[in-house]
């Protein structure tokens, strides 16, 4: 079935074009990497504490949750979709998992295991529904996930009766701040997820077809592939990642509240877009998303160290998002020629 | 399509049925407008009001809330719905101290008794609209000063502190910041930095970690609510800085263990569960023909430390 892909009707890369494509993608990512590097150099020179091991591990901890959400968002945006529900889903996953985690009868090992399953399971169900409803009725994911944004938030409030869950097992809590040679373990988890996502997106037929759907949905369908399967898969992956992010949130902050994560979807989308993924789908890499999340994290941290006011900080973050899209326009022209 | 038609017919008939029902009831109807039903503080407040309704038994309570604390629009709609329903009194915790003045004036013009609690409406905005409205609520500035003084006492003069503020533009956030600044001035503390974390745990954790990097000599933290204090305390755990003292505000259940083991030096209880009930009592007095409320009816606040935490 996969051999049925026809290069002329389908814009997705086949074996012959993959290496050329990777080269171009590499160049795109290099541009974002240079922007990140410039920021790092600027803050290192202009502030006293930016380039210290403590501060670097702080930044890595601070970007972890956004990065994990942004990996999932990359899958969704690559197929030309959008997921506005991840912030609410984070809260829903967290309170479901938090409820499991605080069952007194369970040992720490059982509680953490079951809670992780519960968090990922909740995310998978929500993500599946997002994908299936959009694909089955041919609805824009913007609207479907806007609905899910409300459903998941309402469900989180309903499950907890709007109360905060706290007092998790101390060893679980300690895990959230564990370091390996100055690198937060939670960030390493995110890095592993980036690597897996990179492999899936660039080295498997499944991943290449996601790009194909973003480029030319009709062609993929005509080539005999089930659009439904790939669309549902992209949203479900995003949901599973929200579940993982929820566990990390809880380990880091030792609470699960139904009101956490408001607006997190916007930060995740910003990381993906700054990372060079096209909102129209079909173009972008998860490495770009990693760099995009780093840029947001470095800006948030560096501007505080720089002593800029909160309001100026917010304005600059906005400017960076718009700049990223403008730069992307030019990059598109260059890579197209 | 059929579904939507059916749904809108039901919605219309419900809307049409509501006003006469409210007017026909012989008990006075109190419309309670909350800021948000999505956090512990307002949840307790609503439960306190519901318990109060059962206990008094001589009025009917209708409560509405919003999805988050900055959702002015649903609060506005809520007030307008109560006006249409012809309730006897509206008891409101305004989401915005200026935006809510106009709809409340409309309610007062319609003969409804309005009591403002939790967050005070802006004096100038009230003057501009030509209304005189009493406020039933805690002294946020006084409470913040109280908890700030507890920190000042523990640090001594010259102690270096930072503030984590609530939402910029929110009146209680502004009042609490002023109270912290009062305590800083009186206790001769040294304010190193003051930033918002929008009342949020995760943001407070990130913002405070960065502040600590910029100012490793911080000795004390004043957080404008307990959710942010929780994020600060986690950051201190990670940094291994048990020497830094933290104070919060609200006394939410999640901080009780932190107060007990000394990680949170102090917080302020505003008795949120009683606040709405107190305001309802005041409203019913006026509805029953009592004198008009005036000025600021202050509600109880209390400093919570290791010694009196429950």
Coordinates of C-alpha atoms in Angstrom, one line a residue:
Chain A
X1 CA 0.0 0.0 0.0
X2 CA 2.8 2.4 0.9
X3 CA 4.4 1.8 -2.5
X4 CA 1.3 3.2 -4.1
X5 CA 2.5 6.7 -3.2
X6 CA 3.0 8.6 -6.4
X7 CA 5.6 11.3 -6.4
X8 CA 3.8 13.4 -9.0
X9 CA 0.4 13.5 -7.2
X10 CA 1.7 13.6 -3.7
X11 CA 3.9 16.3 -2.4
X12 CA 5.1 14.1 0.5
X13 CA 8.7 13.0 0.2
X14 CA 9.3 9.5 -1.1
X15 CA 12.6 7.7 -0.6
X16 CA 14.3 9.6 -3.5
X17 CA 13.5 13.1 -2.1
X18 CA 13.9 12.4 1.6
X19 CA 17.6 13.2 1.8
X20 CA 17.2 16.5 -0.1
X21 CA 14.3 17.4 2.1
X22 CA 16.2 16.6 5.3
X23 CA 19.0 18.9 4.1
X24 CA 16.6 21.8 3.6
X25 CA 14.9 21.1 6.9
X26 CA 18.3 21.1 8.6
X27 CA 19.1 24.5 7.1
X28 CA 15.7 25.8 8.4
X29 CA 16.4 24.5 11.9
X30 CA 19.9 26.0 11.8
X31 CA 18.4 29.4 11.3
X32 CA 16.3 29.1 14.4
X33 CA 19.3 27.7 16.2
X34 CA 21.3 30.8 15.3
X35 CA 18.5 33.0 16.6
X36 CA 18.6 31.0 19.9
X37 CA 22.4 31.3 20.1
X38 CA 22.2 35.1 19.6
X39 CA 19.7 35.4 22.4
X40 CA 22.0 33.3 24.7
X41 CA 25.0 35.4 23.8
X42 CA 23.1 38.6 24.4
X43 CA 21.8 37.6 27.8
X44 CA 25.2 36.1 28.8
X45 CA 26.9 39.4 28.1
X46 CA 24.2 41.7 29.5
X47 CA 23.3 39.9 32.7
X48 CA 25.5 38.6 35.4
X49 CA 23.7 35.3 36.2
X50 CA 22.3 34.1 32.9
X51 CA 25.1 31.7 32.0
X52 CA 25.4 29.8 35.3
X53 CA 24.7 26.1 35.7
X54 CA 21.9 26.8 38.2
X55 CA 20.1 29.2 35.8
X56 CA 20.5 26.8 32.9
X57 CA 18.9 24.0 34.8
X58 CA 16.2 26.4 35.9
X59 CA 15.4 27.3 32.3
X60 CA 15.4 23.6 31.3
X61 CA 13.0 22.8 34.1
X62 CA 10.8 25.8 33.1
X63 CA 10.5 24.8 29.4
X64 CA 9.8 21.1 30.0
X65 CA 6.0 21.1 30.2
X66 CA 5.7 23.6 27.3
X67 CA 8.1 21.5 25.2
X68 CA 6.2 18.2 25.8
X69 CA 2.9 19.9 24.9
X70 CA 4.6 21.5 21.9
X71 CA 5.8 18.1 20.6
X72 CA 2.2 16.9 20.4
X73 CA 1.1 20.2 18.9
X74 CA 3.8 19.7 16.2
X75 CA 2.0 16.4 15.1
X76 CA -1.3 18.2 15.0
X77 CA -0.1 21.3 13.2
X78 CA 1.8 19.2 10.6
X79 CA -1.4 17.7 9.4
X80 CA -2.9 21.2 9.1
X81 CA -4.8 21.0 12.4
X82 CA -4.6 22.9 15.7
X83 CA -5.3 21.7 19.2
X84 CA -6.7 24.4 21.5
X85 CA -7.6 22.0 24.3
X86 CA -4.2 21.0 25.6
X87 CA -4.3 23.4 28.6
X88 CA -7.6 22.2 29.8
X89 CA -6.7 18.6 29.1
X90 CA -3.5 19.1 31.2
X91 CA -5.8 20.0 34.1
X92 CA -8.2 17.1 33.5
X93 CA -5.3 14.6 33.2
X94 CA -3.7 16.0 36.3
X95 CA -6.8 15.8 38.5
X96 CA -7.6 12.3 37.4
X97 CA -4.1 11.2 38.1
X98 CA -3.9 13.2 41.3
X99 CA -7.0 11.4 42.5
X100 CA -5.4 8.0 41.9
X101 CA -2.1 9.2 43.4
X102 CA -3.7 10.1 46.7
X103 CA -5.6 6.7 47.2
X104 CA -4.2 5.8 50.6
X105 CA -4.5 2.0 50.1
X106 CA -1.9 1.9 47.3
X107 CA 1.8 1.6 47.7
X108 CA 3.9 4.4 46.2
X109 CA 4.9 2.2 43.3
X110 CA 1.3 1.2 42.5
X111 CA 0.0 4.7 43.0
X112 CA 2.5 6.3 40.6
X113 CA 2.1 3.5 38.0
X114 CA -1.6 3.7 38.0
X115 CA -1.6 7.5 38.1
X116 CA 0.6 7.6 35.0
X117 CA -1.7 5.2 33.2
X118 CA -4.6 7.3 34.3
X119 CA -3.0 10.5 33.1
X120 CA -2.0 9.1 29.7
X121 CA -5.3 7.3 29.3
X122 CA -7.3 10.4 30.0
X123 CA -5.2 12.3 27.5
X124 CA -5.5 9.5 24.9
X125 CA -9.3 9.5 25.2
X126 CA -9.6 13.3 24.9
X127 CA -7.1 13.4 22.0
X128 CA -8.8 10.5 20.2
X129 CA -12.2 12.3 20.5
X130 CA -10.6 15.5 19.1
X131 CA -9.3 13.6 16.1
X132 CA -12.2 11.3 15.5
X133 CA -14.9 14.0 15.7
X134 CA -12.9 16.3 13.4
X135 CA -12.2 13.6 10.9
X136 CA -15.5 11.8 10.9
X137 CA -17.6 14.9 10.4
X138 CA -15.0 16.8 8.5
X139 CA -15.0 19.6 11.0
X140 CA -12.2 22.1 11.5
X141 CA -10.1 21.0 14.5
X142 CA -10.1 24.6 15.7
X143 CA -13.8 24.3 16.6
X144 CA -13.7 20.7 17.8
X145 CA -10.8 21.4 20.2
X146 CA -12.4 24.7 21.3
X147 CA -15.3 22.5 22.4
X148 CA -12.9 20.1 24.1
X149 CA -11.2 23.0 25.8
X150 CA -14.5 23.6 27.7
X151 CA -15.4 19.9 28.1
X152 CA -12.0 19.0 29.7
X153 CA -12.0 22.0 31.9
X154 CA -15.5 21.3 33.1
X155 CA -14.7 17.7 33.6
X156 CA -11.6 18.6 35.7
X157 CA -13.8 20.9 37.9
X158 CA -16.5 18.2 38.1
X159 CA -14.1 15.4 39.1
X160 CA -12.6 17.5 41.9
X161 CA -15.6 19.7 42.8
X162 CA -13.2 22.6 42.0
X163 CA -10.8 21.6 44.8
X164 CA -7.0 21.4 44.7
X165 CA -5.5 17.9 45.2
X166 CA -2.2 17.9 47.2
X167 CA 0.1 15.9 49.4
X168 CA 1.5 13.4 46.9
X169 CA 4.0 10.7 48.0
X170 CA 7.3 12.4 48.9
X171 CA 9.4 10.2 46.6
X172 CA 7.2 11.2 43.6
X173 CA 7.5 14.8 44.6
X174 CA 11.3 14.4 44.9
X175 CA 11.5 12.9 41.4
X176 CA 10.2 16.2 40.0
X177 CA 13.4 18.0 41.0
X178 CA 15.9 15.3 40.4
X179 CA 19.1 16.3 38.5
X180 CA 21.6 14.3 36.5
X181 CA 24.8 16.2 36.2
X182 CA 23.0 19.5 36.5
X183 CA 20.3 18.5 34.0
X184 CA 16.7 18.1 35.3
X185 CA 15.4 14.5 34.8
X186 CA 12.1 15.9 33.7
X187 CA 13.9 17.7 30.9
X188 CA 15.7 14.5 29.9
X189 CA 12.3 12.8 29.6
X190 CA 11.2 15.6 27.3
X191 CA 14.4 15.2 25.2
X192 CA 13.7 11.5 24.8
X193 CA 10.2 12.3 23.6
X194 CA 11.7 14.8 21.1
X195 CA 14.0 12.0 19.8
X196 CA 11.2 9.5 19.5
X197 CA 9.0 12.1 17.8
X198 CA 11.8 13.1 15.4
X199 CA 12.3 9.4 14.5
X200 CA 8.6 8.8 13.9
X201 CA 8.2 12.0 11.8
X202 CA 11.2 11.7 9.7
X203 CA 12.1 8.0 9.5
X204 CA 8.8 6.2 9.3
X205 CA 6.2 6.0 6.5
X206 CA 3.6 6.9 9.1
X207 CA 5.4 10.2 9.8
X208 CA 6.0 11.0 6.2
X209 CA 2.3 10.5 5.5
X210 CA 1.5 13.0 8.2
X211 CA 3.5 15.5 6.3
X212 CA 1.7 14.4 3.1
X213 CA -1.7 15.1 4.7
X214 CA -0.5 18.6 5.6
X215 CA 0.7 19.2 2.1
X216 CA -2.0 17.6 0.0
X217 CA -4.7 15.7 1.9
X218 CA -6.6 14.8 -1.3
X219 CA -3.5 13.1 -2.8
X220 CA -2.9 11.0 0.3
X221 CA -6.5 9.9 0.2
X222 CA -6.4 9.1 -3.6
X223 CA -3.2 7.1 -2.9
X224 CA -5.5 4.8 -0.8
X225 CA -4.7 5.9 2.7
X226 CA -7.2 6.3 5.5
X227 CA -7.1 10.0 6.4
X228 CA -9.2 9.2 9.4
X229 CA -6.5 6.9 10.8
X230 CA -3.7 9.4 10.5
X231 CA -5.7 12.4 11.8
X232 CA -7.0 10.5 14.8
X233 CA -3.4 9.2 15.4
X234 CA -2.0 12.8 15.4
X235 CA -4.5 14.1 17.9
X236 CA -4.2 10.9 20.1
X237 CA -0.4 11.3 20.2
X238 CA -0.9 14.9 21.3
X239 CA -3.3 13.7 24.0
X240 CA -0.9 11.1 25.3
X241 CA 1.8 13.7 25.6
X242 CA -0.5 16.0 27.5
X243 CA -0.9 13.1 30.0
X244 CA 2.9 12.8 30.4
X245 CA 3.1 16.6 30.8
X246 CA 0.4 16.4 33.5
X247 CA 2.5 13.8 35.5
X248 CA 5.5 16.1 35.3
X249 CA 3.5 19.1 36.4
X250 CA 2.4 17.2 39.5
X251 CA 5.9 15.9 40.3
X252 CA 7.3 19.4 40.0
X253 CA 4.7 21.4 41.9
X254 CA 3.2 18.7 44.2
X255 CA -0.4 19.8 43.4
X256 CA -3.1 19.0 40.9
X257 CA -5.7 21.7 40.5
X258 CA -8.6 21.9 38.0
X259 CA -7.5 25.5 37.1
X260 CA -4.0 24.8 36.0
X261 CA -2.8 25.1 32.4
X262 CA -5.1 28.0 31.4
X263 CA -3.6 29.4 28.2
X264 CA -0.9 26.7 27.9
X265 CA -2.1 25.8 24.4
X266 CA -1.0 29.3 23.2
X267 CA 2.5 28.9 24.5
X268 CA 2.7 25.4 22.9
X269 CA 1.5 26.8 19.6
X270 CA 4.0 29.7 19.9
X271 CA 6.9 27.2 20.4
X272 CA 5.8 25.2 17.3
X273 CA 5.5 28.3 15.1
X274 CA 8.7 30.0 16.3
X275 CA 10.3 26.6 15.6
X276 CA 9.4 27.1 12.0
X277 CA 6.5 24.7 11.5
X278 CA 3.9 26.1 9.1
X279 CA 0.4 26.7 10.4
X280 CA -0.8 25.4 7.1
X281 CA 0.7 22.1 7.8
X282 CA 3.1 19.9 5.9
X283 CA 6.3 21.8 6.9
X284 CA 8.3 21.8 10.1
X285 CA 10.3 19.6 12.4
X286 CA 10.2 18.6 16.0
X287 CA 13.8 19.8 16.4
X288 CA 12.6 23.2 15.4
X289 CA 9.9 22.9 18.1
X290 CA 12.6 22.1 20.6
X291 CA 14.5 25.3 19.6
X292 CA 11.2 27.3 19.6
X293 CA 10.5 26.2 23.2
X294 CA 14.0 27.1 24.2
X295 CA 13.7 30.5 22.7
X296 CA 10.5 31.2 24.6
X297 CA 12.1 29.9 27.8
X298 CA 15.3 31.8 27.4
X299 CA 13.3 35.0 26.7
X300 CA 11.1 34.6 29.7
X301 CA 14.1 33.9 32.0
X302 CA 16.6 36.3 30.4
X303 CA 14.3 39.3 30.3
X304 CA 13.6 39.0 34.1
X305 CA 17.4 38.8 34.8
X306 CA 17.8 41.8 32.5
X307 CA 15.3 43.6 34.8
X308 CA 12.6 44.3 32.3
X309 CA 9.1 44.9 33.6
X310 CA 6.4 42.2 33.2
X311 CA 4.5 44.3 30.7
X312 CA 7.5 44.9 28.5
X313 CA 8.3 41.2 28.7
X314 CA 4.9 40.2 27.5
X315 CA 5.2 42.7 24.6
X316 CA 8.6 41.4 23.5
X317 CA 7.3 37.8 23.5
X318 CA 4.5 38.9 21.2
X319 CA 7.0 40.6 18.9
X320 CA 9.1 37.5 18.7
X321 CA 6.1 35.3 17.6
X322 CA 5.2 37.7 14.8
X323 CA 8.9 38.0 13.7
X324 CA 9.1 34.2 13.6
X325 CA 6.2 34.0 11.2
X326 CA 7.6 36.8 9.0
X327 CA 11.0 35.2 8.9
X328 CA 9.3 31.9 8.0
X329 CA 7.7 33.6 5.0
X330 CA 11.1 34.5 3.6
X331 CA 12.5 31.0 4.4
X332 CA 9.7 29.5 2.5
X333 CA 10.6 31.5 -0.6
X334 CA 14.2 30.6 -0.3
X335 CA 13.7 26.9 0.2
X336 CA 11.1 26.9 -2.6
X337 CA 13.5 28.3 -5.1
Chain B
X1 CA -30.9 21.6 12.6
X2 CA -33.9 20.1 14.3
X3 CA -31.9 19.6 17.4
X4 CA -31.0 23.3 17.5
X5 CA -34.6 24.4 17.0
X6 CA -35.8 22.2 19.8
X7 CA -33.0 23.4 22.0
X8 CA -33.7 27.0 21.4
X9 CA -37.4 26.5 22.0
X10 CA -36.6 24.9 25.3
X11 CA -34.2 27.7 26.1
X12 CA -36.7 30.4 25.3
X13 CA -39.5 28.8 27.3
X14 CA -37.1 28.4 30.3
X15 CA -36.1 32.1 30.0
X16 CA -39.8 33.1 29.8
X17 CA -40.7 31.0 32.7
X18 CA -38.0 32.3 35.0
X19 CA -39.1 35.9 35.8
X20 CA -42.6 35.2 37.0
X21 CA -41.3 32.3 39.1
X22 CA -38.9 34.6 40.8
X23 CA -41.4 37.3 41.4
X24 CA -44.1 34.9 42.6
X25 CA -42.0 33.4 45.3
X26 CA -43.0 34.9 48.7
X27 CA -39.5 34.5 50.0
X28 CA -37.0 37.2 48.9
X29 CA -34.7 36.1 46.2
X30 CA -31.0 36.9 46.4
X31 CA -28.9 36.7 43.3
X32 CA -25.3 35.9 44.3
X33 CA -22.7 36.8 41.6
X34 CA -19.3 35.2 42.2
X35 CA -16.0 35.8 40.5
X36 CA -15.2 32.2 39.8
X37 CA -16.5 28.9 41.0
X38 CA -13.3 27.3 39.8
X39 CA -11.1 27.7 42.8
X40 CA -11.1 26.7 46.5
X41 CA -11.6 30.2 47.8
X42 CA -14.9 30.9 45.9
X43 CA -16.0 27.3 46.2
X44 CA -15.9 27.6 50.0
X45 CA -17.6 30.9 49.8
X46 CA -20.5 29.4 47.7
X47 CA -20.8 26.5 50.1
X48 CA -20.9 28.9 53.0
X49 CA -23.7 30.8 51.3
X50 CA -25.6 27.6 50.5
X51 CA -25.4 26.5 54.1
X52 CA -26.5 29.9 55.2
X53 CA -29.5 29.7 52.9
X54 CA -30.5 26.4 54.5
X55 CA -29.9 27.7 58.0
X56 CA -31.9 30.9 57.6
X57 CA -34.5 29.4 55.4
X58 CA -36.3 32.7 54.8
X59 CA -34.8 33.5 51.4
X60 CA -34.1 31.9 48.1
X61 CA -30.5 31.8 46.8
X62 CA -29.5 31.9 43.1
X63 CA -25.8 31.7 42.5
X64 CA -23.8 32.2 39.3
X65 CA -20.1 32.2 38.8
X66 CA -17.7 32.5 35.9
X67 CA -15.1 30.3 34.4
X68 CA -12.2 32.4 35.5
X69 CA -11.5 35.5 37.4
X70 CA -11.1 37.8 34.5
X71 CA -14.3 36.8 32.6
X72 CA -16.1 40.1 33.0
X73 CA -18.6 39.4 30.3
X74 CA -20.3 36.4 31.8
X75 CA -20.6 38.4 35.1
X76 CA -22.2 41.2 33.2
X77 CA -24.6 38.8 31.6
X78 CA -25.3 37.3 35.0
X79 CA -26.3 40.7 36.5
X80 CA -28.5 41.5 33.5
X81 CA -30.2 38.1 33.8
X82 CA -30.9 38.8 37.5
X83 CA -32.4 42.2 36.6
X84 CA -34.7 40.5 34.1
X85 CA -35.7 37.9 36.6
X86 CA -36.6 40.6 39.1
X87 CA -34.6 39.4 42.1
X88 CA -34.9 41.3 45.3
X89 CA -31.2 41.7 45.9
X90 CA -27.9 41.2 44.1
X91 CA -24.9 40.3 46.1
X92 CA -21.8 40.6 44.0
X93 CA -18.0 40.0 44.0
X94 CA -17.1 42.1 41.0
X95 CA -14.6 40.7 38.5
X96 CA -13.5 44.3 37.7
X97 CA -13.9 47.2 40.0
X98 CA -14.8 49.6 37.2
X99 CA -16.5 47.5 34.5
X100 CA -19.2 46.3 36.8
X101 CA -20.4 49.7 37.9
X102 CA -22.7 50.4 35.0
X103 CA -24.7 47.1 35.1
X104 CA -25.0 47.5 38.9
X105 CA -26.4 51.0 38.5
X106 CA -29.0 49.5 36.1
X107 CA -29.9 47.0 38.8
X108 CA -30.2 49.8 41.5
X109 CA -32.4 51.9 39.1
X110 CA -34.6 48.8 38.8
X111 CA -35.1 48.9 42.5
X112 CA -32.9 46.0 43.4
X113 CA -30.8 46.1 46.6
X114 CA -27.2 45.7 45.6
X115 CA -24.5 44.7 48.0
X116 CA -20.9 44.7 46.9
X117 CA -18.5 42.2 48.6
X118 CA -15.1 40.7 48.3
X119 CA -13.6 43.3 46.0
X120 CA -14.6 47.0 46.3
X121 CA -15.9 48.9 43.4
X122 CA -13.8 51.8 42.3
X123 CA -14.7 55.0 44.2
X124 CA -14.2 57.3 41.2
X125 CA -16.2 55.0 38.9
X126 CA -19.0 55.0 41.5
X127 CA -18.9 58.8 41.7
X128 CA -19.0 59.1 37.9
X129 CA -22.0 56.9 37.7
X130 CA -23.7 58.8 40.4
X131 CA -24.3 55.8 42.7
X132 CA -23.5 55.3 46.4
X133 CA -22.9 51.7 47.2
X134 CA -21.5 50.2 50.4
X135 CA -18.8 47.6 50.5
X136 CA -18.9 44.5 52.7
X137 CA -15.5 42.8 52.7
X138 CA -12.1 42.3 54.1
X139 CA -9.3 44.8 54.1
X140 CA -6.9 43.2 51.5
X141 CA -4.4 46.0 52.2
X142 CA -4.6 45.5 55.9
X143 CA -4.3 41.7 55.6
X144 CA -1.3 42.0 53.3
X145 CA 0.3 44.4 55.8
X146 CA -0.4 42.1 58.6
X147 CA 1.3 39.1 57.0
X148 CA 4.1 41.4 55.7
X149 CA 4.7 42.5 59.2
X150 CA 5.0 38.9 60.3
X151 CA 7.7 38.5 57.7
X152 CA 9.4 41.8 58.7
X153 CA 9.4 40.8 62.4
X154 CA 11.1 37.5 61.5
X155 CA 13.7 39.0 59.2
X156 CA 14.5 42.2 61.1
X157 CA 15.2 45.6 59.6
X158 CA 17.2 45.5 56.3
X159 CA 15.8 42.1 55.3
X160 CA 15.8 41.7 51.5
X161 CA 12.4 40.7 50.1
X162 CA 10.6 40.2 46.8
X163 CA 6.9 40.4 46.0
X164 CA 4.9 38.1 43.8
X165 CA 1.8 40.1 42.6
X166 CA -1.6 38.9 41.4
X167 CA -3.2 39.8 38.1
X168 CA -2.2 43.3 37.0
X169 CA -5.3 45.5 37.0
X170 CA -7.2 43.4 39.6
X171 CA -8.1 45.5 42.6
X172 CA -7.3 42.9 45.3
X173 CA -3.9 42.4 43.7
X174 CA -3.2 46.1 43.8
X175 CA -4.5 46.4 47.4
X176 CA -2.3 43.4 48.6
X177 CA 0.7 44.9 46.9
X178 CA 0.1 48.2 48.7
X179 CA -0.2 46.3 52.0
X180 CA 3.1 44.5 51.4
X181 CA 4.7 47.8 50.6
X182 CA 3.3 49.3 53.8
X183 CA 4.9 46.5 55.8
X184 CA 8.2 46.9 53.9
X185 CA 8.3 50.6 54.6
X186 CA 7.4 50.2 58.3
X187 CA 9.7 47.2 58.8
X188 CA 12.5 49.0 56.9
X189 CA 12.9 46.0 54.6
X190 CA 14.7 46.2 51.3
X191 CA 12.5 45.4 48.2
X192 CA 14.6 43.8 45.5
X193 CA 12.0 43.0 42.9
X194 CA 8.2 42.8 42.4
X195 CA 6.7 40.8 39.6
X196 CA 3.3 39.2 38.7
X197 CA 2.8 35.5 38.4
X198 CA -0.9 35.9 37.7
X199 CA -2.0 34.1 40.9
X200 CA -0.6 30.8 39.3
X201 CA 1.5 28.1 41.0
X202 CA 3.5 27.1 37.9
X203 CA 4.2 30.6 36.8
X204 CA 5.2 31.6 40.4
X205 CA 7.6 28.7 40.4
X206 CA 9.3 29.8 37.2
X207 CA 9.3 33.5 37.9
X208 CA 10.6 33.1 41.4
X209 CA 13.4 30.6 40.4
X210 CA 14.6 33.3 38.0
X211 CA 14.3 36.1 40.6
X212 CA 16.3 34.0 42.9
X213 CA 19.0 33.6 40.3
X214 CA 19.1 37.4 39.8
X215 CA 19.1 38.0 43.5
X216 CA 20.6 35.1 45.4
X217 CA 20.5 37.2 48.6
X218 CA 16.7 37.2 48.9
X219 CA 15.7 36.5 52.5
X220 CA 11.9 36.8 52.3
X221 CA 9.1 36.4 49.8
X222 CA 5.6 38.0 49.9
X223 CA 3.2 36.1 47.7
X224 CA -0.2 37.8 47.0
X225 CA -2.0 34.4 47.3
X226 CA -1.2 30.9 48.6
X227 CA -1.2 29.3 45.1
X228 CA 1.8 31.3 44.2
X229 CA 3.4 30.7 47.6
X230 CA 3.2 27.0 46.9
X231 CA 5.1 27.5 43.7
X232 CA 7.7 29.6 45.5
X233 CA 8.2 26.9 48.2
X234 CA 8.7 24.2 45.6
X235 CA 11.4 26.4 44.0
X236 CA 13.1 26.9 47.4
X237 CA 13.0 23.1 47.9
X238 CA 14.7 22.5 44.6
X239 CA 17.3 25.2 45.2
X240 CA 17.9 23.9 48.7
X241 CA 17.3 27.3 50.3
X242 CA 15.5 26.6 53.6
X243 CA 16.8 29.9 54.9
X244 CA 14.3 32.0 52.8
X245 CA 11.0 32.8 54.5
X246 CA 7.7 32.9 52.6
X247 CA 4.3 34.4 53.4
X248 CA 1.1 34.0 51.5
X249 CA -2.5 35.0 51.5
X250 CA -6.0 33.2 51.6
X251 CA -5.2 30.2 53.9
X252 CA -6.3 27.6 51.3
X253 CA -6.4 24.0 52.6
X254 CA -3.3 23.0 50.6
X255 CA -1.0 25.2 52.6
X256 CA -1.9 23.8 56.0
X257 CA 0.8 21.2 56.0
X258 CA 3.3 23.8 54.8
X259 CA 2.4 26.2 57.6
X260 CA 2.7 23.3 60.1
X261 CA 6.3 22.3 59.0
X262 CA 7.4 26.0 58.9
X263 CA 7.8 26.2 55.1
X264 CA 5.2 28.9 55.0
X265 CA 5.8 31.4 57.7
X266 CA 2.3 32.9 57.7
X267 CA -0.8 33.4 55.6
X268 CA -4.1 35.4 56.0
X269 CA -7.5 33.9 56.4
X270 CA -10.3 36.1 55.1
X271 CA -13.0 33.6 56.2
X272 CA -14.2 33.4 52.6
X273 CA -16.9 30.9 53.5
X274 CA -18.6 33.5 55.7
X275 CA -18.0 36.5 53.5
X276 CA -20.8 35.8 51.0
X277 CA -23.1 34.8 53.9
X278 CA -22.4 38.1 55.8
X279 CA -23.1 40.1 52.6
X280 CA -26.4 38.3 52.1
X281 CA -27.4 39.1 55.7
X282 CA -26.7 42.7 55.1
X283 CA -28.7 42.7 51.8
X284 CA -31.7 41.0 53.5
X285 CA -31.7 43.6 56.2
X286 CA -32.1 46.3 53.6
X287 CA -34.7 44.3 51.6
X288 CA -36.7 43.9 54.9
X289 CA -36.8 47.7 55.2
X290 CA -33.6 48.3 57.2
X291 CA -31.4 51.4 56.7
X292 CA -29.3 51.7 53.7
X293 CA -25.7 50.4 54.0
X294 CA -22.9 53.0 54.1
X295 CA -19.2 53.0 53.6
X296 CA -17.1 50.0 54.3
X297 CA -18.4 47.1 56.4
X298 CA -15.2 45.3 57.2
X299 CA -15.2 41.6 57.6
X300 CA -13.0 39.6 59.8
X301 CA -9.4 38.7 58.8
X302 CA -6.9 36.6 60.8
X303 CA -3.2 35.9 60.6
X304 CA -2.5 32.2 60.4
X305 CA 0.8 30.9 61.6
X306 CA 2.3 27.6 63.0
X307 CA 0.6 28.5 66.3
X308 CA -3.0 28.6 65.2
X309 CA -3.1 26.6 61.9
X310 CA -5.8 23.9 61.7

